[in-house]
Structure formats: structure tokens, C-alpha cells
mmCIF file of C-alpha atoms in Angstrom:
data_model
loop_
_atom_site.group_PDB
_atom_site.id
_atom_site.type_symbol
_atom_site.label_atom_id
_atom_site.label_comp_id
_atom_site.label_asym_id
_atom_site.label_seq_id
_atom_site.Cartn_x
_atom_site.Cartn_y
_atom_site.Cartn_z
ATOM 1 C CA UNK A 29 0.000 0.000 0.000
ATOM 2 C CA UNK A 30 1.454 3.638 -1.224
ATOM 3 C CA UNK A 31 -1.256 5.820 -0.883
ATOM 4 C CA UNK A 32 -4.446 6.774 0.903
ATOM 5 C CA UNK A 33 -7.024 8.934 -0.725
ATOM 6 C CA UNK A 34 -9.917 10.371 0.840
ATOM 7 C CA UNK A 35 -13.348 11.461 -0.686
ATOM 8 C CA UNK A 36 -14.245 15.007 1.509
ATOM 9 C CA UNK A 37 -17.984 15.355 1.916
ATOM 10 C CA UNK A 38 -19.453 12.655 4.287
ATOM 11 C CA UNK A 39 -15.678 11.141 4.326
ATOM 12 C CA UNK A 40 -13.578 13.773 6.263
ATOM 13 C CA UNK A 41 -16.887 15.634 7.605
ATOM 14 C CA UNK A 42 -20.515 14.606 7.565
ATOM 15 C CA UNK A 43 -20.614 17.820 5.269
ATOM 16 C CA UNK A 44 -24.550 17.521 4.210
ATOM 17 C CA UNK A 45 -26.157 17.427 7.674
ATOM 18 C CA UNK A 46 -23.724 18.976 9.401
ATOM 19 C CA UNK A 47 -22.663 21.635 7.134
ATOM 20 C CA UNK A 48 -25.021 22.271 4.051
ATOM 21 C CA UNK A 49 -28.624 21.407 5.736
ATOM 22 C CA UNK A 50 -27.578 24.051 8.819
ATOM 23 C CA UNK A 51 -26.279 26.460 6.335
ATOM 24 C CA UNK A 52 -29.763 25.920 3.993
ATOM 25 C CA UNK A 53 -31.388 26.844 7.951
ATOM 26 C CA UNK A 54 -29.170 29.948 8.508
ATOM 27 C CA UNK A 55 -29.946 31.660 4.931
ATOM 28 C CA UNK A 56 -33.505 30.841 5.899
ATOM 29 C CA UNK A 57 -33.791 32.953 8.925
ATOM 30 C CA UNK A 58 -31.257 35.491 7.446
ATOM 31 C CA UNK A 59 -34.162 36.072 4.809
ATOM 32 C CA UNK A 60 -37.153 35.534 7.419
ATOM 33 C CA UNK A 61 -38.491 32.725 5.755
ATOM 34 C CA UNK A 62 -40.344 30.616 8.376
ATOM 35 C CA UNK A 63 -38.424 27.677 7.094
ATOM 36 C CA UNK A 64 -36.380 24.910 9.115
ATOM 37 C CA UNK A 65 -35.070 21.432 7.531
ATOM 38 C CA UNK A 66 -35.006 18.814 10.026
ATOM 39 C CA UNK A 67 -32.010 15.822 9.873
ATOM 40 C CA UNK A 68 -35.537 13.351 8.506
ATOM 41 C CA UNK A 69 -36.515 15.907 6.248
ATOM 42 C CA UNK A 70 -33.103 16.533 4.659
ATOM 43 C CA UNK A 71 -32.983 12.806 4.107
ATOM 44 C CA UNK A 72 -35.416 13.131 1.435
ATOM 45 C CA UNK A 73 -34.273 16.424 -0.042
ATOM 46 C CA UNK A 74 -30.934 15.384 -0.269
ATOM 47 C CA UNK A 75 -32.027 13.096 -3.305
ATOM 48 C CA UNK A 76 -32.447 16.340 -5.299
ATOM 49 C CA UNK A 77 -29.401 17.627 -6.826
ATOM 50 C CA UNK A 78 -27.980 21.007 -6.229
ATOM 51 C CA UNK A 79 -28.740 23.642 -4.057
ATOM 52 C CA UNK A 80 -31.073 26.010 -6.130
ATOM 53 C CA UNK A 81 -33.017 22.852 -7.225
ATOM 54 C CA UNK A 82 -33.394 21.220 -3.807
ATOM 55 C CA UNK A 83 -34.757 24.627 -2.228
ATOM 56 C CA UNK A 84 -37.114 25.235 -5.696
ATOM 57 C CA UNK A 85 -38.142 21.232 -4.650
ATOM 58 C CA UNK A 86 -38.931 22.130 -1.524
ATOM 59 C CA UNK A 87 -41.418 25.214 -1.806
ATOM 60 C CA UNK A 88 -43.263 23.475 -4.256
ATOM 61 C CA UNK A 89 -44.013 20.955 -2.233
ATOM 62 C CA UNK A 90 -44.648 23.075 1.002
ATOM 63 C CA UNK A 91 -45.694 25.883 -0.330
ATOM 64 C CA UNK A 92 -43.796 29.472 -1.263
ATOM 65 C CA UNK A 93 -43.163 32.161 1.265
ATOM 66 C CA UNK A 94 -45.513 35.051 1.124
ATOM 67 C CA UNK A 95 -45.199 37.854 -1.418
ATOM 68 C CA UNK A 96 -42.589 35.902 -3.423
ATOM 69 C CA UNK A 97 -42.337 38.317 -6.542
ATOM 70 C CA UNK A 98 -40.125 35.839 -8.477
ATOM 71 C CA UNK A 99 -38.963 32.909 -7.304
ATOM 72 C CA UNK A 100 -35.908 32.391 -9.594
ATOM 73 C CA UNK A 101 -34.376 35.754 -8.131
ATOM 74 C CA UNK A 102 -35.325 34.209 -4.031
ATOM 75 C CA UNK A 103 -33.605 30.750 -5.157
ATOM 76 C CA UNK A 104 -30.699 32.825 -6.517
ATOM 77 C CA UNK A 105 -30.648 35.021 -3.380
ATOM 78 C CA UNK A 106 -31.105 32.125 -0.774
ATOM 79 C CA UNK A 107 -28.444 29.776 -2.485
ATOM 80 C CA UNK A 108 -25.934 32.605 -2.270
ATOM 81 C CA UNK A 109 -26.486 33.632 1.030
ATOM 82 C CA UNK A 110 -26.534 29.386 1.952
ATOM 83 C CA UNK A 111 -22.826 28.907 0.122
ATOM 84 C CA UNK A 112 -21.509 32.266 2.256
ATOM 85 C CA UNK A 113 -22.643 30.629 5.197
ATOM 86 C CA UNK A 114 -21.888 27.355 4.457
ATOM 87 C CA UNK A 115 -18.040 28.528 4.250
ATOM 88 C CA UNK A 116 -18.300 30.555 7.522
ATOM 89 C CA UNK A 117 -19.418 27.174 9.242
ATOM 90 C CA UNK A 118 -15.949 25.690 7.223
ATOM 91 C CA UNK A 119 -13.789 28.047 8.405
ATOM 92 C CA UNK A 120 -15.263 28.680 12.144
ATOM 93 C CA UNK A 121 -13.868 24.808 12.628
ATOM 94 C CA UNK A 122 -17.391 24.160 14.063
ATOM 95 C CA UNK A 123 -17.630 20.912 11.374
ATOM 96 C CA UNK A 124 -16.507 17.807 13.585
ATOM 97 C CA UNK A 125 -14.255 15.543 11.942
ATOM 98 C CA UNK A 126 -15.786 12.219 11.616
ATOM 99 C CA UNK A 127 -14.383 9.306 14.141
ATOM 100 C CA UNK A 128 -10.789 7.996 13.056
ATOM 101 C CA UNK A 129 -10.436 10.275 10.135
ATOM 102 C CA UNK A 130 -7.270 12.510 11.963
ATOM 103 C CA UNK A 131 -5.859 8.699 13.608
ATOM 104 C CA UNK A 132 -5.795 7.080 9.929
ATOM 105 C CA UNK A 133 -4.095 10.352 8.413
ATOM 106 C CA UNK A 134 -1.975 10.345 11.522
ATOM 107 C CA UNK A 135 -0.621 6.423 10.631
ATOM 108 C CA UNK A 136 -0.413 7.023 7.501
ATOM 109 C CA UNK A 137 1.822 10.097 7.676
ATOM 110 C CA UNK A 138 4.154 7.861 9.978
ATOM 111 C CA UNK A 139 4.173 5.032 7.390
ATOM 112 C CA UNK A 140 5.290 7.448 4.440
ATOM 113 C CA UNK A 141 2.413 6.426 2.633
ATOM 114 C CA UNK A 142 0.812 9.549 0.004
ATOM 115 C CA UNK A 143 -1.953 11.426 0.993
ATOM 116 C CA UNK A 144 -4.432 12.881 -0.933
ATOM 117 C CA UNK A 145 -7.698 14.116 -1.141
ATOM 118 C CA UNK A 146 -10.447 13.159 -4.407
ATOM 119 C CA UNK A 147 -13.492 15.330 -4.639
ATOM 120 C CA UNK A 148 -15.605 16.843 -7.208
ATOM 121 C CA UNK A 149 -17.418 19.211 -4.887
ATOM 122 C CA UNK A 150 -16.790 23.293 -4.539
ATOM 123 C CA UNK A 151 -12.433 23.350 -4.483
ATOM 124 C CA UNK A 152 -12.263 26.174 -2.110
ATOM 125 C CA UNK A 153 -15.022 24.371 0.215
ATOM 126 C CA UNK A 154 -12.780 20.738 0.036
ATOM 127 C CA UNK A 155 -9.238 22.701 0.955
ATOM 128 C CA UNK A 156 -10.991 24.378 3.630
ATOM 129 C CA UNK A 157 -12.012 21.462 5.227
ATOM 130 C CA UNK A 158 -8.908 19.856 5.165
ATOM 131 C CA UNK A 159 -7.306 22.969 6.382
ATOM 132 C CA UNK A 160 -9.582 23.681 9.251
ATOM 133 C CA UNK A 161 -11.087 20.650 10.627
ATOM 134 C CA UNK A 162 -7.153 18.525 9.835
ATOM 135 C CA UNK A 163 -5.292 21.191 10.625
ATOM 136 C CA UNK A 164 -2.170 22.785 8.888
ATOM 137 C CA UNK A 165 0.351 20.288 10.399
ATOM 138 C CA UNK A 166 -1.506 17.731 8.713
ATOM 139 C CA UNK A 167 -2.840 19.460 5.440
ATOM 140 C CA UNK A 168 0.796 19.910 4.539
ATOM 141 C CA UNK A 169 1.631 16.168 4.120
ATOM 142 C CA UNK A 170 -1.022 15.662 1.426
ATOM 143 C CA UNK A 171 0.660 15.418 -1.929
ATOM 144 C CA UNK A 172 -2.674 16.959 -3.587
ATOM 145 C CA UNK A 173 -5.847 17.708 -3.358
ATOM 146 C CA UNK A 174 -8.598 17.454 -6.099
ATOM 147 C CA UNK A 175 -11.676 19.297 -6.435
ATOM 148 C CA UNK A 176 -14.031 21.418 -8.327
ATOM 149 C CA UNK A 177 -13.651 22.077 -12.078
ATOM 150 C CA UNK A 178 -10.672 19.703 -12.332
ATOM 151 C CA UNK A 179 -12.224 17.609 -14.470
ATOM 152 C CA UNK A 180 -15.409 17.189 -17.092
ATOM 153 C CA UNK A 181 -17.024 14.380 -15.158
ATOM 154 C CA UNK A 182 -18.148 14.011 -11.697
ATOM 155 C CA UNK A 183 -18.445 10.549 -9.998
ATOM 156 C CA UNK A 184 -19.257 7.891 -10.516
ATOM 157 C CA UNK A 185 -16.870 8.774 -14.019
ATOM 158 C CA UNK A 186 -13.515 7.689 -12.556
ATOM 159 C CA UNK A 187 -12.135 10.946 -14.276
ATOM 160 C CA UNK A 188 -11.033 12.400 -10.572
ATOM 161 C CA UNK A 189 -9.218 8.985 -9.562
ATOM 162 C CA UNK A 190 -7.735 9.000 -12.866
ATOM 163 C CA UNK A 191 -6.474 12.832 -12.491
ATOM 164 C CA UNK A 192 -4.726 11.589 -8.756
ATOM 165 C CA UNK A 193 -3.188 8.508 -10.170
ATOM 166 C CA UNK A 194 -1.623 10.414 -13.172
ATOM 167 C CA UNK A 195 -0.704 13.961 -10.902
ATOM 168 C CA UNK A 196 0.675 11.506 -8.175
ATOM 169 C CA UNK A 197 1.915 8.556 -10.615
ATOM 170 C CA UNK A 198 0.067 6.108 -8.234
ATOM 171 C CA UNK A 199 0.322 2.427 -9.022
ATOM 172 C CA UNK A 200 -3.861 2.062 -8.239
ATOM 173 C CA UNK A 201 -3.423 -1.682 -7.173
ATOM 174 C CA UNK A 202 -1.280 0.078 -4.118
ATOM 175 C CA UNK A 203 -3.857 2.695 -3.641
ATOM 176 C CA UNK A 204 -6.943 2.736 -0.966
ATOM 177 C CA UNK A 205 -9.518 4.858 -0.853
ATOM 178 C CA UNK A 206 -12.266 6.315 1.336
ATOM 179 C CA UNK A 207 -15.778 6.624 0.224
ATOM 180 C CA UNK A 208 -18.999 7.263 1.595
ATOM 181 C CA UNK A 209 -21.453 6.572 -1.689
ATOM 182 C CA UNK A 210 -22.443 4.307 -4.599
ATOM 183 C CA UNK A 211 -21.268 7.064 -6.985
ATOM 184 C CA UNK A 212 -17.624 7.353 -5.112
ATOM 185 C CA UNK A 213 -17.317 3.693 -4.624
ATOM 186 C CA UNK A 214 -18.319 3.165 -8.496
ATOM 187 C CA UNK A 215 -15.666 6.154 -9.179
ATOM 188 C CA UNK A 216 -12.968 4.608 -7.555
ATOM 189 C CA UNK A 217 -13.776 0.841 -8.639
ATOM 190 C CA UNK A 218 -14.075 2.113 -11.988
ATOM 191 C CA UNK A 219 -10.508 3.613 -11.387
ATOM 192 C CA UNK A 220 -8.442 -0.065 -10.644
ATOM 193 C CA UNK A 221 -8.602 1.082 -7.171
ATOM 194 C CA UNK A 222 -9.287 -0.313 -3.843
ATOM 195 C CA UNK A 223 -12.282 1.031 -1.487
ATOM 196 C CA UNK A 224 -13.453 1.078 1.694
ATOM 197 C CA UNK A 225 -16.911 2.604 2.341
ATOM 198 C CA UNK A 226 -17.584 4.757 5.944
ATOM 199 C CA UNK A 227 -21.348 5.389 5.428
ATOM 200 C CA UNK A 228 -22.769 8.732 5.989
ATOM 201 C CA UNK A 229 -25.987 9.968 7.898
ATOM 202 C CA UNK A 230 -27.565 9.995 4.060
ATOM 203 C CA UNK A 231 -25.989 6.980 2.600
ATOM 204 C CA UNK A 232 -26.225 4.260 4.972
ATOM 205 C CA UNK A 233 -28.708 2.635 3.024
ATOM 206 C CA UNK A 234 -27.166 2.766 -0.636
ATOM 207 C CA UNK A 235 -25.562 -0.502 -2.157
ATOM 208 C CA UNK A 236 -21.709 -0.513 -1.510
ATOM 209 C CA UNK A 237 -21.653 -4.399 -2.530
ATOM 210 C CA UNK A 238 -18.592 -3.850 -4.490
ATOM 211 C CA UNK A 239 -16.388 -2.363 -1.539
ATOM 212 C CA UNK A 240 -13.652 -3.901 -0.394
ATOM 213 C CA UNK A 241 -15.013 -3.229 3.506
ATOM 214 C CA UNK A 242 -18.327 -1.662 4.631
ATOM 215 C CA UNK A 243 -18.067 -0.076 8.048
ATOM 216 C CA UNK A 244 -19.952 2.667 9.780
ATOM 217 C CA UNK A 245 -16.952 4.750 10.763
ATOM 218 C CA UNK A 246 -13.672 3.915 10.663
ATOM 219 C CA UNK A 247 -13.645 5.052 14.777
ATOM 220 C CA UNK A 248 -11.855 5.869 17.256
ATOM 221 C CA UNK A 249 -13.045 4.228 20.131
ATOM 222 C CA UNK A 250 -13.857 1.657 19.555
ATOM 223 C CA UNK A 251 -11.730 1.375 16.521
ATOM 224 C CA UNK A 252 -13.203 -0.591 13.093
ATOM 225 C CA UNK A 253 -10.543 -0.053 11.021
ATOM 226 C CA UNK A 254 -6.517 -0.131 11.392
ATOM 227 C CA UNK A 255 -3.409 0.892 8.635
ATOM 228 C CA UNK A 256 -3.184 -2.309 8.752
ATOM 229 C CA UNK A 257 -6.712 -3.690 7.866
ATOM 230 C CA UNK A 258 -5.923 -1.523 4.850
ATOM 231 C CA UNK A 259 -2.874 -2.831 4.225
ATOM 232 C CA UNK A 260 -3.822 -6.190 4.115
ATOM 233 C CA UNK A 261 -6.635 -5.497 1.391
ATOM 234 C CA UNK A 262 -4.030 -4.375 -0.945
ATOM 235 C CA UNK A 263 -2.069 -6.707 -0.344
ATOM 236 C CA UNK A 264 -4.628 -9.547 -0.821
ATOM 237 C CA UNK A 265 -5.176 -8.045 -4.197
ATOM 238 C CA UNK A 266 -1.354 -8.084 -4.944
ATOM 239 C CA UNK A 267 -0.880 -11.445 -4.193
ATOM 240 C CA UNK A 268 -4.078 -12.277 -6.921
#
């Protein structure tokens, strides 16, 4: 095993309850709209894609706040005020890392082993987040970090994996990554490379059946998975 390569959203943080669904909240009562999304609630709106079109879902199901004069102009309005806040919540270090995410990056920096970070969501939200909620010490041993507009295709398209392995000139066999969906797990598999799943508030109920491991969290205490658990994947895989 040479390298270690994390997905960010739902990997490093549980971004999308944590971070998006409060940050959704706090544009709603910037703009007095009577509006909360519960954890339940965000369960199903977190099926729609994007932002603008999750929040356009949503008050035509529930209805539209009073004396709306055009709604494409409040979705605009809303969605920008949601991404300012959502990077205030970043920044403010108030996203928990999840369980065993700082011990894994920890062994790994002490085994020599590349770090680096795959993720097709906002760039400046993904190296914030490993910035604030890693920490410099530990941001500065990844070898790169990919987000954003990096690439065409977003997962499952390997295209980001593919971008790491050729930036990083990774050997994939010898690389493991992190993953909290079906679309990352399909990126990465698609990719040559090995994955491990650590579901998410949201995805704990998608089909990971061709991970390598399924856990819940890769923990701290107690502890579900070691260097060396991932280790021995790749090494099972070598020896095939």
C-alpha cells in the first residue's frame, strides 16, 4: 500500500447534515423565511441535486413564502447567502471531523504512505475542510488535493481517480480509498482502485456491494478499522 485517498464530503466531515442542511437553515432565517429542515426531512431532499433545485423542490411541495415576486431571483438570493454561510461554518472549525479520520491520516503520515484528497465538490469548500477541521500540520503532508472544475465528469466517471493517479503517478493496485457513496465507490472501482466505504448519515442505506469493507466509521473508540486492515486489502489483491 502507497497511498491513501480520501473522498471530503461525508468522508472527512458529515458535510450535508452537518454543514449544508444548517447552512440551507441559517440563509432561511437570514431572509425571514419561516423555514427549518429537520435531519428526517433533509434525508429526502438530499435526493435532489444542487442547491437552487433542492430549495425550488422544496417550496413546491410546502408551499412558497408570502409575497414571493419571483422565485428564480429568491432561489438565486437564498443559495448565495446558503454557500456564504456554508463557508463561515468551514472556516469557524465548528464541522466535527468524523471518528478515526485525523488517527488514519496520523498512521499514515508515519508510514510514508501519500496522501491525498479526491473530490468533485466546490475546491475552495474541500481545501478548507482539510485545512480547518485537519489542521495545517496535517494538510501539509497531502501530496494533492482534487476538487471542483478539475475535471469534465463528476463521480461515478472515474475521471477524478484518474487525475490523482496520473498527478501523483500512483500504481492504483497500491492505492486505498475512502468513500462514503455508490457514486464514489463506483468512481474509484471504476478507477483499478481499492475502497473502503464509511457510510454517511444519508448513505447508509445505498448498495456498496462492491467495496472492499463496509463499516460505519472507521472510529476511534472503539476502533473498526486499522493501517493495517488496509494494508492487508491491498495486499490480498497483490498477491491475486
Amino acid at each position: 500500500m502507497k497511498a491513501l485517498i480520501f473522498d471530503c464530503d461525508g468522508v472527512l466531515v458529515d458535510t450535508e447534515r452537518d454543514g449544508h442542511r444548517v447552512a440551507f437553515n441559517q440563509a432561511f432565517a437570514k431572509n425571514s423565511i419561516d423555514v427549518e429542515w429537520s435531519v428526517e426531512l433533509y434525508a429526502e431532499l438530499v435526493q435532489v441535486a444542487g442547491g437552487k433545485e433542492r430549495m425550488t423542490y422544496y417550496f413546491d411541495q410546502f408551499g412558497w413564502p408570502d409575497g414571493v415576486e419571483n422565485k428564480e431571483t429568491l432561489i438565486k438570493e437564498l443559495h448565495r447567502d446558503k454557500t456564504d454561510l456554508f463557508m463561515k461554518i468551514i472556516e469557524s472549525g465548528e464541522l466535527k471531523v468524523r471518528p478515526g479520520i485525523q488517527r488514519i491520516v496520523d498512521e499514515a503520515i508515519e508510514a510514508g504512505m501519500t496522501l491525498a484528497v479526491c473530490s468533485t465538490s466546490n475546491e475552495r469548500a474541500v481545501r478548507a475542510v482539510v485545512h480547518h477541521q485537519l489542521g495545517p500540520e496535517r494538510e501539509a503532508k497531502f501530496s494533492g488535493i482534487f476538487a471542483g472544475d478539475m475535471v469534465n465528469k463528476k463521480k461515478p466517471h472515474p475521471a477524478i481517480y484518474d487525475l490523482a493517479r496520473q498527478e501523483l503517478q500512483l500504481d492504483p493496485a497500491q492505492c486505498v480509498v475512502v468513500e462514503d457513496s455508490r457514486n464514489g465507490l463506483l468512481a474509484a472501482v471504476a478507477a483499478h482502485m481499492n475502497c473502503i466505504v464509511t457510510t454517511s448519515t444519508y448513505t447508509a442505506k445505498e448498495d456498496f456491494k462492491e467495496a472492499d469493507l463496509i463499516v460505519s466509521e472507521i472510529g476511534d473508540d472503539p476502533v473498526n478499522i486499522t493501517l493495517g486492515d488496509l494494508k492487508a486489502i491491498v495486499k490480498k489483491r497483490v498477491s491475486h
